[in-house]
PDB file as gemmi writes it, atoms N, CA and C in Angstrom:
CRYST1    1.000    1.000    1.000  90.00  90.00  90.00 P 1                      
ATOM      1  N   UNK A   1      75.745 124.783  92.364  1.00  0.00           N  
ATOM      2  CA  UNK A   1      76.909 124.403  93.151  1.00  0.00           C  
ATOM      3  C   UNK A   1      77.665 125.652  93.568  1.00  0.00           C  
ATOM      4  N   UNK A   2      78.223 125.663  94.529  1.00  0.00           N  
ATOM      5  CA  UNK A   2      78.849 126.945  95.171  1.00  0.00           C  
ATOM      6  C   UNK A   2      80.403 126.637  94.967  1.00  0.00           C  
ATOM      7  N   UNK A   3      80.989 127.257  94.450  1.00  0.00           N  
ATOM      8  CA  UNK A   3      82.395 127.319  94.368  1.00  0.00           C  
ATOM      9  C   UNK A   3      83.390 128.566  94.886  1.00  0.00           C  
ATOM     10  N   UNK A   4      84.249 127.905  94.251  1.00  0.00           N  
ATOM     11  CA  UNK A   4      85.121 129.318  93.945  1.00  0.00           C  
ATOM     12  C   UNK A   4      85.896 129.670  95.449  1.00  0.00           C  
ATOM     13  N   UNK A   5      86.908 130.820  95.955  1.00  0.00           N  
ATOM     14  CA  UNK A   5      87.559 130.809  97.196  1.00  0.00           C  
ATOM     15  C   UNK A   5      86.425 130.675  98.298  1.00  0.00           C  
ATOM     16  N   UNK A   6      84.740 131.200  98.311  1.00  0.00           N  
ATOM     17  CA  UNK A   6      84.246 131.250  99.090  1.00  0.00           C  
ATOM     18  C   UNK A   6      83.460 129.603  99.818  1.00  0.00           C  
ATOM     19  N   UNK A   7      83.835 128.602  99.185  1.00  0.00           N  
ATOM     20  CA  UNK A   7      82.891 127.786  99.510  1.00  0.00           C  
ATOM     21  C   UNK A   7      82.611 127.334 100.666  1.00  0.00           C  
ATOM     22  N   UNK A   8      83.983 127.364 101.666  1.00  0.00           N  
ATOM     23  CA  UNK A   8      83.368 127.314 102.719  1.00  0.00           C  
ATOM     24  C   UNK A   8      82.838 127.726 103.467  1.00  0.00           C  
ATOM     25  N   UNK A   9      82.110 128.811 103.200  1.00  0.00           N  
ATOM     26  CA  UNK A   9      81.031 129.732 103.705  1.00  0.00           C  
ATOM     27  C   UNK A   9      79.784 129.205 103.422  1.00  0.00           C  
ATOM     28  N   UNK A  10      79.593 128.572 102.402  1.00  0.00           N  
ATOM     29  CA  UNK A  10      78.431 128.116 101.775  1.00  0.00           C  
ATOM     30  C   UNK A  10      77.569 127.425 103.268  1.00  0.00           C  
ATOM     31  N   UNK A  11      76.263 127.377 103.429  1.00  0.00           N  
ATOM     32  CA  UNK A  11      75.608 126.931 104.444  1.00  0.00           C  
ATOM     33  C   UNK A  11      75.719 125.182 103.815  1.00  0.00           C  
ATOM     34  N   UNK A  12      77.068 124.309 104.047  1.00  0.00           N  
ATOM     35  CA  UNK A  12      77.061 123.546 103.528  1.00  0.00           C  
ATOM     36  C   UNK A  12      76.554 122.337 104.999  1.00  0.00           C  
ATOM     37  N   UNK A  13      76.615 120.958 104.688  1.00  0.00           N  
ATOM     38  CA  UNK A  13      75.463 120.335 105.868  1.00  0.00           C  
ATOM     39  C   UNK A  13      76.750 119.967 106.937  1.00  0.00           C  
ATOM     40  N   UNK A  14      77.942 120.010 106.668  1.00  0.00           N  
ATOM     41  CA  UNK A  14      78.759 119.857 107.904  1.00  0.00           C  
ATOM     42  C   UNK A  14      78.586 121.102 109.133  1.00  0.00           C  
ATOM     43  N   UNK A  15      78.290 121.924 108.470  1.00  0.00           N  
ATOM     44  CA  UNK A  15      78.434 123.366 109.761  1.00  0.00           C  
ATOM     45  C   UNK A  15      76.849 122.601 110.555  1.00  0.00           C  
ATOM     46  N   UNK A  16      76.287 121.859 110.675  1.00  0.00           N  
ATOM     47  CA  UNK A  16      75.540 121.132 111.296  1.00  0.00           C  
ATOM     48  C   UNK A  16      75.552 120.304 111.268  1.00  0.00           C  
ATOM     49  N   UNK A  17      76.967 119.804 111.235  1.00  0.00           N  
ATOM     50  CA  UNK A  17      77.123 118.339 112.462  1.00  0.00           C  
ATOM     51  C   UNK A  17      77.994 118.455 113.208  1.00  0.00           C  
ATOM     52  N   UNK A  18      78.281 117.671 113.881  1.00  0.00           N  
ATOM     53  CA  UNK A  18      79.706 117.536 115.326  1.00  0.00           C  
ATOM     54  C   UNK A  18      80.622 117.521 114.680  1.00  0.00           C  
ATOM     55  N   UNK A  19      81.541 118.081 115.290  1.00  0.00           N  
ATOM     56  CA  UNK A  19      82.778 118.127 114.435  1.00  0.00           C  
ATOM     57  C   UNK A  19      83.559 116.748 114.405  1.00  0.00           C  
ATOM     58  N   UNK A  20      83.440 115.826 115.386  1.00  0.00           N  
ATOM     59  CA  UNK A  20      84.108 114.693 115.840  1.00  0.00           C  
ATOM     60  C   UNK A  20      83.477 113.343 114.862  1.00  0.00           C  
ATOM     61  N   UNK A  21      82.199 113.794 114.250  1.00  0.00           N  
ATOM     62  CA  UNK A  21      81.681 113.185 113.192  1.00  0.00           C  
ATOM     63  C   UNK A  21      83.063 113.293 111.964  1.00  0.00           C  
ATOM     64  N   UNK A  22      83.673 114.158 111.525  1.00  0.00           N  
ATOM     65  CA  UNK A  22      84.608 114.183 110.668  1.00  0.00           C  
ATOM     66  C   UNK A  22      85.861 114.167 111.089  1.00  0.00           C  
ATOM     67  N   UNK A  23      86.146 113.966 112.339  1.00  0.00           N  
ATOM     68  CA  UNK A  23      87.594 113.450 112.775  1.00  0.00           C  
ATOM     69  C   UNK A  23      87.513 112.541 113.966  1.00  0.00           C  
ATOM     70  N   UNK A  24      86.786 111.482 113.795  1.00  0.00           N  
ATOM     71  CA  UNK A  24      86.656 110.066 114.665  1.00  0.00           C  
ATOM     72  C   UNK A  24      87.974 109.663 115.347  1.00  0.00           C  
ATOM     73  N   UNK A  25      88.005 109.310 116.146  1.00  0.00           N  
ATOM     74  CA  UNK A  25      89.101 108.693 116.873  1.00  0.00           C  
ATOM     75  C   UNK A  25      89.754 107.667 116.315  1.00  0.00           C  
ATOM     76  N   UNK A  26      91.290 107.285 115.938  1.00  0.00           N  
ATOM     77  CA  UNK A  26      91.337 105.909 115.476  1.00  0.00           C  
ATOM     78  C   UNK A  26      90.650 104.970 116.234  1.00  0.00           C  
ATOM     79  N   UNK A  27      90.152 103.600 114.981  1.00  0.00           N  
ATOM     80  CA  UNK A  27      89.766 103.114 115.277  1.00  0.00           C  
ATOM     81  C   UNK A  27      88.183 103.051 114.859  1.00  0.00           C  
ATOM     82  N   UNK A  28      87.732 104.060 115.370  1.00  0.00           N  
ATOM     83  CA  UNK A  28      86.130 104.477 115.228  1.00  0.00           C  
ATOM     84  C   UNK A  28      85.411 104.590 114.399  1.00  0.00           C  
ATOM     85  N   UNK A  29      85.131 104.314 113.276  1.00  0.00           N  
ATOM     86  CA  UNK A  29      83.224 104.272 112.439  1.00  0.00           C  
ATOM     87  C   UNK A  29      83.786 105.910 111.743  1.00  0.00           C  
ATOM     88  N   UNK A  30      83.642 105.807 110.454  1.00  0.00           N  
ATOM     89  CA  UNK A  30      83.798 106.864 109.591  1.00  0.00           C  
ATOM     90  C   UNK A  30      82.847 107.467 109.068  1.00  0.00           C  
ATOM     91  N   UNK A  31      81.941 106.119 109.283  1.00  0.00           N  
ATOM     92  CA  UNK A  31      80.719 105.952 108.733  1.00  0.00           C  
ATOM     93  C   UNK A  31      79.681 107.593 108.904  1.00  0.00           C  
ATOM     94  N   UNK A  32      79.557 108.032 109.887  1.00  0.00           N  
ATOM     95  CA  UNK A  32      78.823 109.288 110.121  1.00  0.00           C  
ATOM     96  C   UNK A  32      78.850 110.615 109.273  1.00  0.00           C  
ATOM     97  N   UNK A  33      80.426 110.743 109.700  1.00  0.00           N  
ATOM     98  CA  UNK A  33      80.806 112.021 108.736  1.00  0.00           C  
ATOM     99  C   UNK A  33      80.681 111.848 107.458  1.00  0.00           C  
ATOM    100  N   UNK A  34      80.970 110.508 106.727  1.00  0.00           N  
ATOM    101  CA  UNK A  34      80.804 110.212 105.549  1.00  0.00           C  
ATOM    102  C   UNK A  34      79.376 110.767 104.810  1.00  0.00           C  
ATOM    103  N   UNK A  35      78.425 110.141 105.177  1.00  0.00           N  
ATOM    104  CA  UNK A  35      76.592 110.128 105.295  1.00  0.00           C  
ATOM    105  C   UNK A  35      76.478 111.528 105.193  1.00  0.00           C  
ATOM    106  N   UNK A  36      77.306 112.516 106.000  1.00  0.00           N  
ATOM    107  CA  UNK A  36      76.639 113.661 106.036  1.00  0.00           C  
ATOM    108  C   UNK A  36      77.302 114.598 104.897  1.00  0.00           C  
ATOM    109  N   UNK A  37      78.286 114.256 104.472  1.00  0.00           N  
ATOM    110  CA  UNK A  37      79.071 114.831 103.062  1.00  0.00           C  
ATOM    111  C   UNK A  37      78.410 114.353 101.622  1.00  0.00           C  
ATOM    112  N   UNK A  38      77.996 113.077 101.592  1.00  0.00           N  
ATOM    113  CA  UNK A  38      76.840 112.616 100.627  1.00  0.00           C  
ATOM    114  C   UNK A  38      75.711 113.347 100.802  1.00  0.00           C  
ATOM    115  N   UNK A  39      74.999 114.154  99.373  1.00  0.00           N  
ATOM    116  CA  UNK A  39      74.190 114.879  99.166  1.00  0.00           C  
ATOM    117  C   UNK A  39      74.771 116.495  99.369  1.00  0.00           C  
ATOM    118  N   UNK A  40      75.843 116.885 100.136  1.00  0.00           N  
ATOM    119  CA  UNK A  40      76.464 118.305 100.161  1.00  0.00           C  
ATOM    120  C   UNK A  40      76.866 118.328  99.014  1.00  0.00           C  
ATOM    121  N   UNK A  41      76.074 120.193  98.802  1.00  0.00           N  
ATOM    122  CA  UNK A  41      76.330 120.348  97.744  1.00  0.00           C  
ATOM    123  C   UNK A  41      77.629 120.951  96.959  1.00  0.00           C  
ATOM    124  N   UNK A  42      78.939 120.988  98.620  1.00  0.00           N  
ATOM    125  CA  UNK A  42      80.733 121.445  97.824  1.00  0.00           C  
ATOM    126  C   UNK A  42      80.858 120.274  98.175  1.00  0.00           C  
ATOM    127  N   UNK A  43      80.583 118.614  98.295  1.00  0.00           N  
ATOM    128  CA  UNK A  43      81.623 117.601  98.376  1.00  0.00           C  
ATOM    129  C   UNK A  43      82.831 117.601  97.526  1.00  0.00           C  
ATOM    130  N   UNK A  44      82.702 118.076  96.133  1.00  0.00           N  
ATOM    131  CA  UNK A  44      83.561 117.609  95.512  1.00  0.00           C  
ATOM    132  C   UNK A  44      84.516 119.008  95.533  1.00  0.00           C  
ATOM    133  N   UNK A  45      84.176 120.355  96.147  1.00  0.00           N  
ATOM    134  CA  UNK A  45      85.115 121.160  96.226  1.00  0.00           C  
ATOM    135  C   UNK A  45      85.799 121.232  97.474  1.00  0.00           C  
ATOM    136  N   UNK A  46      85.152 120.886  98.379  1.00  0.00           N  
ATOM    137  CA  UNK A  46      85.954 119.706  99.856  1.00  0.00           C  
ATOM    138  C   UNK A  46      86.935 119.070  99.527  1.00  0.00           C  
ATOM    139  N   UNK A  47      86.872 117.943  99.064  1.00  0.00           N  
ATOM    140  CA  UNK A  47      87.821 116.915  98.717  1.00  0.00           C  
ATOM    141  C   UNK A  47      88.974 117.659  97.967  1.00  0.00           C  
ATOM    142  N   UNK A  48      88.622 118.690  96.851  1.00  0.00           N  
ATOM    143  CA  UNK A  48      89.492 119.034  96.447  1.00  0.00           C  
ATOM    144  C   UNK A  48      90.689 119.883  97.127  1.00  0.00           C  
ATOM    145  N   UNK A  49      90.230 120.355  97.809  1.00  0.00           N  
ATOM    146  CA  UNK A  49      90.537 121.320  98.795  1.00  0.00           C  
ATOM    147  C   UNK A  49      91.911 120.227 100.169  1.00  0.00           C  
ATOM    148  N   UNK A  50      90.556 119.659 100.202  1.00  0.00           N  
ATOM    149  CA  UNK A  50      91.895 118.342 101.492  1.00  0.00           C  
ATOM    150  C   UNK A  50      93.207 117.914 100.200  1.00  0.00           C  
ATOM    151  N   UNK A  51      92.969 117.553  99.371  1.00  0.00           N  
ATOM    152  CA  UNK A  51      94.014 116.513  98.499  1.00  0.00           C  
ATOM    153  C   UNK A  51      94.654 117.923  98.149  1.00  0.00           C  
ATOM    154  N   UNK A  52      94.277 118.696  97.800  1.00  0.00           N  
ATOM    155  CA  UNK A  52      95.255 120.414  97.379  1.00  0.00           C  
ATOM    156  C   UNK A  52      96.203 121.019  98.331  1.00  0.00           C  
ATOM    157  N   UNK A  53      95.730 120.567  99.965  1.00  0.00           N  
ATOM    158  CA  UNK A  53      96.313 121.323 101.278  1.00  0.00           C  
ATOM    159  C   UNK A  53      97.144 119.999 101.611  1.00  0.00           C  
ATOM    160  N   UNK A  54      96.692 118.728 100.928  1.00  0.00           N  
ATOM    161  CA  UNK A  54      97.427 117.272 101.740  1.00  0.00           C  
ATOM    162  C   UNK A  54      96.745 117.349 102.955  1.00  0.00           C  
ATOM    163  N   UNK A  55      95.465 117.323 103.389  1.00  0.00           N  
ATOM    164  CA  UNK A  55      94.884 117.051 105.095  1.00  0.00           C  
ATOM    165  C   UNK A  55      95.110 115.623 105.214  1.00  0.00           C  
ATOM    166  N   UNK A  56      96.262 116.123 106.381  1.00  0.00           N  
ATOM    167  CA  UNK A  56      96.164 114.483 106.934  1.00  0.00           C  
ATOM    168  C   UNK A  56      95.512 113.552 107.695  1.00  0.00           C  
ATOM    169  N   UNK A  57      94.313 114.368 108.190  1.00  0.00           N  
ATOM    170  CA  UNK A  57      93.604 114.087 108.965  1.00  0.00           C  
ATOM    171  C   UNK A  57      92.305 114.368 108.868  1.00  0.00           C  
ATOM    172  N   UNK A  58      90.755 113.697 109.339  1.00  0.00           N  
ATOM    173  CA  UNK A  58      89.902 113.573 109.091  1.00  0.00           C  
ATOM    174  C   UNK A  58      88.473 113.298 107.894  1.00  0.00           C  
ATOM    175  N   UNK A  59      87.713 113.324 107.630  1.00  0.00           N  
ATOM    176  CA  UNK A  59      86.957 113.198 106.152  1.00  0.00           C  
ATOM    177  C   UNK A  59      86.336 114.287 105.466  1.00  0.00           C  
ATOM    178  N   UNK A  60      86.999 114.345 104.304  1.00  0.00           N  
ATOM    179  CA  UNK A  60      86.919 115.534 103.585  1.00  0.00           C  
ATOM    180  C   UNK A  60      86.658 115.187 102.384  1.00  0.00           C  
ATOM    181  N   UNK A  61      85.349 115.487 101.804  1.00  0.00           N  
ATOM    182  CA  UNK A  61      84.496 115.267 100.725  1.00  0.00           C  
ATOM    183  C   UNK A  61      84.129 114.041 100.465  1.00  0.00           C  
ATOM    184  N   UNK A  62      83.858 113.559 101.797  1.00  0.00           N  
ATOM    185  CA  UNK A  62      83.454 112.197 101.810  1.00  0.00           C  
ATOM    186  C   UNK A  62      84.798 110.867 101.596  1.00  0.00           C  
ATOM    187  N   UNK A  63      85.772 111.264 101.842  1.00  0.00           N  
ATOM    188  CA  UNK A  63      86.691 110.314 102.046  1.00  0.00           C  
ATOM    189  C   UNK A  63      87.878 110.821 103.097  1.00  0.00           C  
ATOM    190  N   UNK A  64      87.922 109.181 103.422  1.00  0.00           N  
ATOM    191  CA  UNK A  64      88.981 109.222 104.639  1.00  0.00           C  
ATOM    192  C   UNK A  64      90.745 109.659 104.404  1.00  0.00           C  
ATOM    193  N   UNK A  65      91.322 109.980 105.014  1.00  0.00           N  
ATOM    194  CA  UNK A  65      92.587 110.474 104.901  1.00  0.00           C  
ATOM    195  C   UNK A  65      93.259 108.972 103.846  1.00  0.00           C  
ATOM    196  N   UNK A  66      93.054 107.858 104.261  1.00  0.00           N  
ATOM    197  CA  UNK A  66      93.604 106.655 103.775  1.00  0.00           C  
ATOM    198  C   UNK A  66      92.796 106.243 102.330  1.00  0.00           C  
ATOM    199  N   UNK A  67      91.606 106.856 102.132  1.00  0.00           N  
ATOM    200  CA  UNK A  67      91.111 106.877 101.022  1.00  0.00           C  
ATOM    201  C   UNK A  67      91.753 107.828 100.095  1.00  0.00           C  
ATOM    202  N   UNK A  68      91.804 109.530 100.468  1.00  0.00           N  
ATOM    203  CA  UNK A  68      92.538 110.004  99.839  1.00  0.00           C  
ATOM    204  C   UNK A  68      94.089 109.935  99.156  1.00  0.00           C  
ATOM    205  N   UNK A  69      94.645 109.328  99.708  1.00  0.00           N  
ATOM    206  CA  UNK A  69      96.131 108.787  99.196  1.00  0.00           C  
ATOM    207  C   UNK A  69      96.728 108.514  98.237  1.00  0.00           C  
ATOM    208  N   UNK A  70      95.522 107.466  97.715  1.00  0.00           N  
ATOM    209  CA  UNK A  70      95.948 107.428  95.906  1.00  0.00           C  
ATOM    210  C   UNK A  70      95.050 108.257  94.869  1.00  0.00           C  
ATOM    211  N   UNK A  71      94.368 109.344  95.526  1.00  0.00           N  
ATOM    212  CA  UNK A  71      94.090 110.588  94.281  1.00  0.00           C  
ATOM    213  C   UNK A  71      95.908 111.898  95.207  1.00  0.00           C  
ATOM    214  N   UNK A  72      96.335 111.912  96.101  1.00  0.00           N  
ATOM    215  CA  UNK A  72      97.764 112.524  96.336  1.00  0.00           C  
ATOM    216  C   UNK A  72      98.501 111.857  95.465  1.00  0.00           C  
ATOM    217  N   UNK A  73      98.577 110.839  95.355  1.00  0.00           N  
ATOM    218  CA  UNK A  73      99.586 109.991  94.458  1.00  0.00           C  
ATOM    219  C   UNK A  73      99.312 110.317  92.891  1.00  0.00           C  
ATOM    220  N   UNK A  74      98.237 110.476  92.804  1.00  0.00           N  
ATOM    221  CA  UNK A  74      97.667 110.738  91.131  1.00  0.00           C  
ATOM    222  C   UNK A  74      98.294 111.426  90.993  1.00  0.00           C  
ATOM    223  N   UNK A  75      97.648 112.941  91.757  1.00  0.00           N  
ATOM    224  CA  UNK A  75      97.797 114.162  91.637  1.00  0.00           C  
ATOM    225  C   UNK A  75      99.221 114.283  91.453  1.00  0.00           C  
ATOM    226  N   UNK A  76     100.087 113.835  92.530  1.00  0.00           N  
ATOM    227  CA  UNK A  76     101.443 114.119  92.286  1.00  0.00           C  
ATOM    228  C   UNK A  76     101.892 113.621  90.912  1.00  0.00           C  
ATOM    229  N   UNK A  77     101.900 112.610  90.306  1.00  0.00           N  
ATOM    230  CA  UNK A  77     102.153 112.086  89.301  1.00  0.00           C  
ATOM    231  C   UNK A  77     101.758 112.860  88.053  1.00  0.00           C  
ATOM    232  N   UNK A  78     100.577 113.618  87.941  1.00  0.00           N  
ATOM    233  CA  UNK A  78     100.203 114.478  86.839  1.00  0.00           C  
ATOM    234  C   UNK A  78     101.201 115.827  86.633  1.00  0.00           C  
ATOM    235  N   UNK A  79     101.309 116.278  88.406  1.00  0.00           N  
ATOM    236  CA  UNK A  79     102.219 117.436  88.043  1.00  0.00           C  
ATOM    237  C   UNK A  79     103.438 116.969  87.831  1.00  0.00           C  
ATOM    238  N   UNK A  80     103.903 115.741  87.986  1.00  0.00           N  
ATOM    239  CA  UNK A  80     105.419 115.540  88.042  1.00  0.00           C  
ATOM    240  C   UNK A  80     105.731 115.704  86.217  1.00  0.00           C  
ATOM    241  N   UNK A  81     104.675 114.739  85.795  1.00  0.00           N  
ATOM    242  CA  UNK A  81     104.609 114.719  84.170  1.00  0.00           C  
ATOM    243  C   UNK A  81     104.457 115.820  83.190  1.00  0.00           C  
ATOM    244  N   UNK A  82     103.743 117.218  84.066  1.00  0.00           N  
ATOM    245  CA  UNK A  82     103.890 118.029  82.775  1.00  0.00           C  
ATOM    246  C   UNK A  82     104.691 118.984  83.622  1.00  0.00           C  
ATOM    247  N   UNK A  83     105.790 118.893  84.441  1.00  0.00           N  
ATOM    248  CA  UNK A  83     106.878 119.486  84.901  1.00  0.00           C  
ATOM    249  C   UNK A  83     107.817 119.589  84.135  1.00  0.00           C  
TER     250      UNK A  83                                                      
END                                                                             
């Protein structure tokens, strides 16, 4: 697994797809960008990365902005608790 500040350098499988695959139009099928983040091998340092920056927009480590929401909500809640 590739980590660490560099990962998005990693020849990961989004730098070969459309970009519009991961930011669909409302409305539109998520479905694509999703498919192509399953089996990448930073999904889960993606995701971390969107829920760390708050991206409000598009699919990042295989979930949608509206999917991500309640791991923001977690997240917030963990730091609020050992604040």
């Amino acid at each position: 697994t590739v980590s660490g500040p560099n990962w998005m350098d990693a020849q990961d499988r989004s730098q070969e797809t459309d970009p519009e695959a991961f930011f669909p139009e409302k409305g539109r099928p998520s479905r694509d960008g999703k498919q192509v983040c399953h089996g990448c091998e930073v999904i889960a340092e993606c995701l971390e990365y969107a829920v760390g920056t708050k991206q409000p927009f598009g699919i990042w480590g295989g979930k949608t902005a509206r999917e991500r929401r309640p791991l923001l909500k977690a997240r917030a809640a963990i730091v609020e608790a050992v604040a």
